[in-house]
CSV table of C-alpha atoms in Angstrom, one decimal:
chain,number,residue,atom,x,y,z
A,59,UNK,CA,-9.4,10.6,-1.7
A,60,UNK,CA,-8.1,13.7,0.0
A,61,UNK,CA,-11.4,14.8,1.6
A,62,UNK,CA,-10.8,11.7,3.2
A,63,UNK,CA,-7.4,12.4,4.7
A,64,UNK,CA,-8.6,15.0,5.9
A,65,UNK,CA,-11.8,13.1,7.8
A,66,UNK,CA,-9.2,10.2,9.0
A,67,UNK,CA,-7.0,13.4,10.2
A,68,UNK,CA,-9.7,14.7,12.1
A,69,UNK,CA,-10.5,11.5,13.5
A,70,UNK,CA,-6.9,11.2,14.7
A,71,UNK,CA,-6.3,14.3,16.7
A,72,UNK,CA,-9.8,13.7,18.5
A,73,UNK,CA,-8.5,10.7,19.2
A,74,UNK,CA,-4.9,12.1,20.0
A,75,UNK,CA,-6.2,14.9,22.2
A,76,UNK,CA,-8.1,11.8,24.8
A,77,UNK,CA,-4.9,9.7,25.1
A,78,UNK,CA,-1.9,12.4,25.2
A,79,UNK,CA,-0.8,11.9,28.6
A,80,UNK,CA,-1.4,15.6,29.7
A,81,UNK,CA,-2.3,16.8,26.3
A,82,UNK,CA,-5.3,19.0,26.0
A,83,UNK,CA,-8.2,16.9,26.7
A,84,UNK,CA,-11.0,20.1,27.5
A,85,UNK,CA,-11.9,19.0,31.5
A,86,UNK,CA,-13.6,22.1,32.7
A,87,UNK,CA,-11.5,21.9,35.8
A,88,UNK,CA,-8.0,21.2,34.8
A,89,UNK,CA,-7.2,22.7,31.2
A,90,UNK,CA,-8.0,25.6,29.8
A,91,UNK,CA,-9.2,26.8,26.4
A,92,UNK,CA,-5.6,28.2,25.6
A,93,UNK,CA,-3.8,25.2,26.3
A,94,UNK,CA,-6.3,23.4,24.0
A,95,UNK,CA,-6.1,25.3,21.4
A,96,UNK,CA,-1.8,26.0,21.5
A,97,UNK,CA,-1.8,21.9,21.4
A,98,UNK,CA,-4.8,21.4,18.7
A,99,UNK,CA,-4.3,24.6,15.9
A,100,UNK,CA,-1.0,23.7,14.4
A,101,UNK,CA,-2.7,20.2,13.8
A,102,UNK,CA,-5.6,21.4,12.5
A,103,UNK,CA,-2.7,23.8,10.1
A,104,UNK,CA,-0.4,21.3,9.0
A,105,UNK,CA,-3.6,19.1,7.7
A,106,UNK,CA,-4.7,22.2,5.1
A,107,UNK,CA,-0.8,22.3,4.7
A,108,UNK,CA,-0.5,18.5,3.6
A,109,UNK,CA,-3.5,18.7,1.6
A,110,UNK,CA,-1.8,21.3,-1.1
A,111,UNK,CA,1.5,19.3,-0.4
A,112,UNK,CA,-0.4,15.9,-1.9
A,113,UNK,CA,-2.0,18.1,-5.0
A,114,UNK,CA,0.8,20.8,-5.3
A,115,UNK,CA,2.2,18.5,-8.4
A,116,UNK,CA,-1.1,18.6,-10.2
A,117,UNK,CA,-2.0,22.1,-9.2
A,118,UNK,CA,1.3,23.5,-10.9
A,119,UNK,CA,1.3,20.8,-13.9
A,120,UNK,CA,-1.7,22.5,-15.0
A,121,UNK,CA,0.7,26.0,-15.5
A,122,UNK,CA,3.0,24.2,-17.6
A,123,UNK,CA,1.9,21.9,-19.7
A,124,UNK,CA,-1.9,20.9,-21.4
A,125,UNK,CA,-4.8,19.2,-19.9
A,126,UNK,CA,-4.5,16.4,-21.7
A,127,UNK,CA,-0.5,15.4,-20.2
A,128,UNK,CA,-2.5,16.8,-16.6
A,129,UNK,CA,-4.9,13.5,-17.1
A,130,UNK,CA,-2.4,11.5,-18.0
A,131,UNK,CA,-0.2,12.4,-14.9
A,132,UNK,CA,-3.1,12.2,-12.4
A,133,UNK,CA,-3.8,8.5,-14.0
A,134,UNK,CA,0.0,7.4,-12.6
A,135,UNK,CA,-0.5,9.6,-9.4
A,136,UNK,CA,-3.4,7.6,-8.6
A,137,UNK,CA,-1.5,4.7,-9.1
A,138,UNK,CA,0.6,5.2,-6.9
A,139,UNK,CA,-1.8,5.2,-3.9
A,140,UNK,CA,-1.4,2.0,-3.7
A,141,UNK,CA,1.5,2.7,-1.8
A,142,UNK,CA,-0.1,5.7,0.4
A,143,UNK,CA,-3.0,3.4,1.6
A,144,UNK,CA,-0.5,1.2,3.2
A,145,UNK,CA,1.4,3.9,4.5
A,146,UNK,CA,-2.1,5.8,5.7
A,147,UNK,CA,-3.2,2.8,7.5
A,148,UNK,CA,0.4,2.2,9.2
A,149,UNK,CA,-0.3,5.4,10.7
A,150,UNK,CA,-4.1,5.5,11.7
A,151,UNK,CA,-2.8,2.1,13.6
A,152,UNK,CA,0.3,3.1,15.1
A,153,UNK,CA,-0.2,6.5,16.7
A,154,UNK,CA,-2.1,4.8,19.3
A,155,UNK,CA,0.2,2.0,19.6
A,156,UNK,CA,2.6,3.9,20.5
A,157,UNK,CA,0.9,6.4,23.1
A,158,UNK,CA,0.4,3.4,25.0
A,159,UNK,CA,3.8,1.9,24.8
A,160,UNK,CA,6.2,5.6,24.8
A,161,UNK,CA,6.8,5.7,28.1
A,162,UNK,CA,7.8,2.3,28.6
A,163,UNK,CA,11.2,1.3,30.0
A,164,UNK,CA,13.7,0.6,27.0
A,165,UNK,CA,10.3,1.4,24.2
A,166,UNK,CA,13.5,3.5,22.6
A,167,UNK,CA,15.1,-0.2,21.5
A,168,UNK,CA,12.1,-1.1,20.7
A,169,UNK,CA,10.9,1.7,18.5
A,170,UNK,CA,13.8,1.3,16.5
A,171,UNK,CA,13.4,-2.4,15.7
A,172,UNK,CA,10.1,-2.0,15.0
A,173,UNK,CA,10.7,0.6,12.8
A,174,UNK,CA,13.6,-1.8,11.3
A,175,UNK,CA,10.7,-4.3,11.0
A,176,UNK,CA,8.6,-1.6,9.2
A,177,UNK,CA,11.2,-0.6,6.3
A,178,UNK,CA,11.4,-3.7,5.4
A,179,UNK,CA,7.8,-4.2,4.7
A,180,UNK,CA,7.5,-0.8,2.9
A,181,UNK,CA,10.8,-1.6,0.6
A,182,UNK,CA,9.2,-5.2,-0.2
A,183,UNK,CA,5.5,-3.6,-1.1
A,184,UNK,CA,7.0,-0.5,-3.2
A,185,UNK,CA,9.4,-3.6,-4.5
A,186,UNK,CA,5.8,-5.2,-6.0
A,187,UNK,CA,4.0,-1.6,-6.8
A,188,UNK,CA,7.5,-0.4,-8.8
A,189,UNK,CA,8.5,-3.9,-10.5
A,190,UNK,CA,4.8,-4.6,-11.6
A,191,UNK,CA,4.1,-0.9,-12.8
A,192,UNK,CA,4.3,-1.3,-16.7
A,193,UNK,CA,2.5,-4.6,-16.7
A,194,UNK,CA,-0.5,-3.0,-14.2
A,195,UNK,CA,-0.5,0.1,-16.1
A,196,UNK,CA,-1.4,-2.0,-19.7
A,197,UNK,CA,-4.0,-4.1,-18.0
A,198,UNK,CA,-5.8,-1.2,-16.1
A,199,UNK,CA,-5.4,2.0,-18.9
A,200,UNK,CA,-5.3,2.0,-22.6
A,201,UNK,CA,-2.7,3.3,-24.8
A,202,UNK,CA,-1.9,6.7,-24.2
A,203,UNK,CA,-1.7,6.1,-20.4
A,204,UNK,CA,1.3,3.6,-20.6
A,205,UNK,CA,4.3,6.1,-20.3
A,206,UNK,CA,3.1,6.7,-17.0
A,207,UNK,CA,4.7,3.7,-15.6
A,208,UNK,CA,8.3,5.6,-15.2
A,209,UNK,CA,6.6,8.2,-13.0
A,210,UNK,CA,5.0,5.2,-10.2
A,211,UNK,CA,8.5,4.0,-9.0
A,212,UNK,CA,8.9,8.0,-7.8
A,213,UNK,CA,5.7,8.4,-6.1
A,214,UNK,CA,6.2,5.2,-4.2
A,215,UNK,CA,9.4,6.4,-3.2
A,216,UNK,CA,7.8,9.6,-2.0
A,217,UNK,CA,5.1,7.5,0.0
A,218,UNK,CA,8.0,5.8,1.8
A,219,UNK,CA,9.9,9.3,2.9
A,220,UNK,CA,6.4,10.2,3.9
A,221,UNK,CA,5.8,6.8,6.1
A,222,UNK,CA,9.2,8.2,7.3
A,223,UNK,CA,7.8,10.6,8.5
A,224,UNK,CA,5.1,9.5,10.5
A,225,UNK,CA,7.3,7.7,12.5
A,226,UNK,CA,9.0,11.1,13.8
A,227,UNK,CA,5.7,12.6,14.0
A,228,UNK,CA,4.5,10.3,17.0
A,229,UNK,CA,8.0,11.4,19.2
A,230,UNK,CA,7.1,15.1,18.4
A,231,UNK,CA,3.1,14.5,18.9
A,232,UNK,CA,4.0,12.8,22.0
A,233,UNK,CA,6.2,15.4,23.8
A,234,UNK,CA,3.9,17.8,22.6
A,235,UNK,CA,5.7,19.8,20.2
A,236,UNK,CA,3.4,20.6,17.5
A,237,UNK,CA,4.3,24.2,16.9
A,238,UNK,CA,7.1,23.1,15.0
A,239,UNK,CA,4.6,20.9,12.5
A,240,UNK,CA,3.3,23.4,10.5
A,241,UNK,CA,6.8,25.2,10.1
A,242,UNK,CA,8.0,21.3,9.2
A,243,UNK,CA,5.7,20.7,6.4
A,244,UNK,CA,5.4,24.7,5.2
A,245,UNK,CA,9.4,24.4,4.4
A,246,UNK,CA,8.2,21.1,2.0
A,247,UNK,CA,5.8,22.7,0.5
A,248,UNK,CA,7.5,25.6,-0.4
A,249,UNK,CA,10.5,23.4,-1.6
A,250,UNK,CA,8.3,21.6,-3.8
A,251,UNK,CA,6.5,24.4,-5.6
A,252,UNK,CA,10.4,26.1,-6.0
A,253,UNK,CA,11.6,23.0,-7.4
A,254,UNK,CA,8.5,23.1,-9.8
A,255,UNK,CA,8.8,26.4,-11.1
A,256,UNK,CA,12.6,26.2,-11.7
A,257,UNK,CA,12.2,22.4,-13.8
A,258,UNK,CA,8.9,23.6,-15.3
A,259,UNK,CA,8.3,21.8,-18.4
A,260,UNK,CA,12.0,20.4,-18.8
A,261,UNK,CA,12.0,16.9,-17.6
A,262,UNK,CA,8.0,16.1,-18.7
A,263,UNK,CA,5.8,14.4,-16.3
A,264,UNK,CA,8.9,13.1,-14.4
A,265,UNK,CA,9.4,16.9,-13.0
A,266,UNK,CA,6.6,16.9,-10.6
A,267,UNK,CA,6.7,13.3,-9.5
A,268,UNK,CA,10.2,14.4,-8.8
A,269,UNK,CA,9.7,17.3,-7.2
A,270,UNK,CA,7.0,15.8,-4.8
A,271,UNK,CA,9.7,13.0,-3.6
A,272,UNK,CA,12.0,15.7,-2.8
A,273,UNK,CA,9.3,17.9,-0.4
A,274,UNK,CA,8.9,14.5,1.0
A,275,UNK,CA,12.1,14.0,1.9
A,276,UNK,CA,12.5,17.4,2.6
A,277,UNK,CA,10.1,17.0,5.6
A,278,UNK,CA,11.3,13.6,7.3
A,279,UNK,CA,14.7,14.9,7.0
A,280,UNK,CA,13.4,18.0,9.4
A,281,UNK,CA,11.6,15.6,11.3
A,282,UNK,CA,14.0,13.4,11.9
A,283,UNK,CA,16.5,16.7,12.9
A,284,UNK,CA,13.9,17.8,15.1
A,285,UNK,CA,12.9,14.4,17.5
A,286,UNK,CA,16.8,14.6,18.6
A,287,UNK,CA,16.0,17.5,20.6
A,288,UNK,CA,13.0,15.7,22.1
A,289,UNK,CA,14.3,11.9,22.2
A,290,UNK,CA,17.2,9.5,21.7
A,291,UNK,CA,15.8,6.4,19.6
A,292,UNK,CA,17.8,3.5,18.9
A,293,UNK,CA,17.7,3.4,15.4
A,294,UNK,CA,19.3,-0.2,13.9
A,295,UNK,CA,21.7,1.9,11.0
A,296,UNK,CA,23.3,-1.0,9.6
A,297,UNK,CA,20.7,-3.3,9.4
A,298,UNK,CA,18.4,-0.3,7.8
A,299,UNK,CA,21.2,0.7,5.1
A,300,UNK,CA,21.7,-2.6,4.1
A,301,UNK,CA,17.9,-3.7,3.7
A,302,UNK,CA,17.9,-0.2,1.8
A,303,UNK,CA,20.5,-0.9,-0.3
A,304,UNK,CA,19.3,-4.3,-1.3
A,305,UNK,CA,15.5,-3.1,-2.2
A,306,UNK,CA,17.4,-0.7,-4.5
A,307,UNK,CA,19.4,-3.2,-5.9
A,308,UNK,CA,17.0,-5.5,-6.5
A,309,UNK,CA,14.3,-2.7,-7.8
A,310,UNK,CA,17.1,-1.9,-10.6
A,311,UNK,CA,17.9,-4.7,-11.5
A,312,UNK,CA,13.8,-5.5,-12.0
A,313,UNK,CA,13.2,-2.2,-13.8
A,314,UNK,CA,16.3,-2.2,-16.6
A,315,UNK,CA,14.9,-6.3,-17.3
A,316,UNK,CA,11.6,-4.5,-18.4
């Protein structure tokens, strides 16, 4: 549930504020209040801010369209956390992994394989989540839920921008950058309730599940723009476009057989 984001993101930043080498651990001696708070407030922001990100879709359904398509809608978003409790435990476990490892010699090459190694698993579990949708949706929901299997394959493709994400959050956590979080995830948030009020009620259900994949994207792609200034990572292109390419191929080829 979201309440419990917010508890595991609470949980985190304690956890973040011991181990940042330098960050604003509260010793009476060496930091002071100010630095703790600069270091610990836009955390504290961006979680409120990625909590109306996650229900901004429902939130704004409600405007457009009757409560009975806003049940219907929230059925296939719930779904499709199947794919975000993946992606929320990747990150509980990896944030510390990689405080321990970051100032390693070469940990560059090695962040980029592993997140090589990473993609792959995502593609190959939203692969099984899309593929299956239709035939989970019919055992799990009666009837009038099935049309929600078209909006599943979105979400998860949202959930894997998102998991994105997290992986240029760490370099910016790290180097102690988080002013720039809340500005990251404000811009996606107010991209997706644009993009929501200009495709209102045109394209159905598919408009919001849309809409949130976009703000997702919309926030890695800052992300990603803004770890350059802090750090060089050796990302493996080729071998991430082509594993890409073929979890896209194989995911259409799956979904027009069904």
């Amino acid at each position: 549930s979201d309440l419990s984001h917010l508890l595991g993101a609470v949980v985190l930043i304690s956890f973040l504020l011991k181990k940042l080498p330098g960050s604003a651990q509260i010793p009476e001696r060496s930091v002071s209040l100010r630095r703790f708070f600069s270091f610990s407030t836009p955390l504290m922001l961006i979680g409120l801010i990625y909590f109306f990100l996650g229900q901004m879709d429902i939130i704004m359904l409600g405007y457009f369209v009757t409560e009975s398509e806003v049940g219907i809608y929230s059925v296939g978003s719930r779904f499709s956390m199947i794919m975000e409790v993946v992606v929320t435990s990747f990150a509980i476990a990896w944030q510390p992994f990689y405080y321990n490892r970051a100032d390693k010699n070469n940990f560059n090459d090695t962040f980029g394989k592993l997140v090589t190694l990473w993609i792959s698993f995502l593609i190959f579990v939203a692969l099984c989540t899309s593929s299956y949708a239709r035939e989970i949706i019919i055992i799990f929901t009666s009837p009038e839920y099935y049309s929600i299997y078209r909006i599943i394959p979105i979400l998860v493709l949202g959930h894997i921008f998102l998991a994105f994400y997290f992986f240029s959050m760490s370099t910016i956590l790290y180097a102690k950058k988080t002013k720039i979080m809340p500005l990251l995830s404000g811009i996606a948030c107010i991209v997706n309730i644009v993009l929501l009020s200009l495709i209102n009620t045109r394209l159905g259900i598919l408009g919001p599940a849309i809409c949130k994949t976009v703000a997702y994207l919309t926030i890695w792609l800052l992300a990603y723009v803004a770890i350059f200034s802090v750090s060089k990572v050796g990302y493996e292109y080729k071998k991430i476009v082509s594993i890409v390419f073929i979890g896209f191929t194989t995911f259409m080829i799956a979904y027009n057989i069904n």
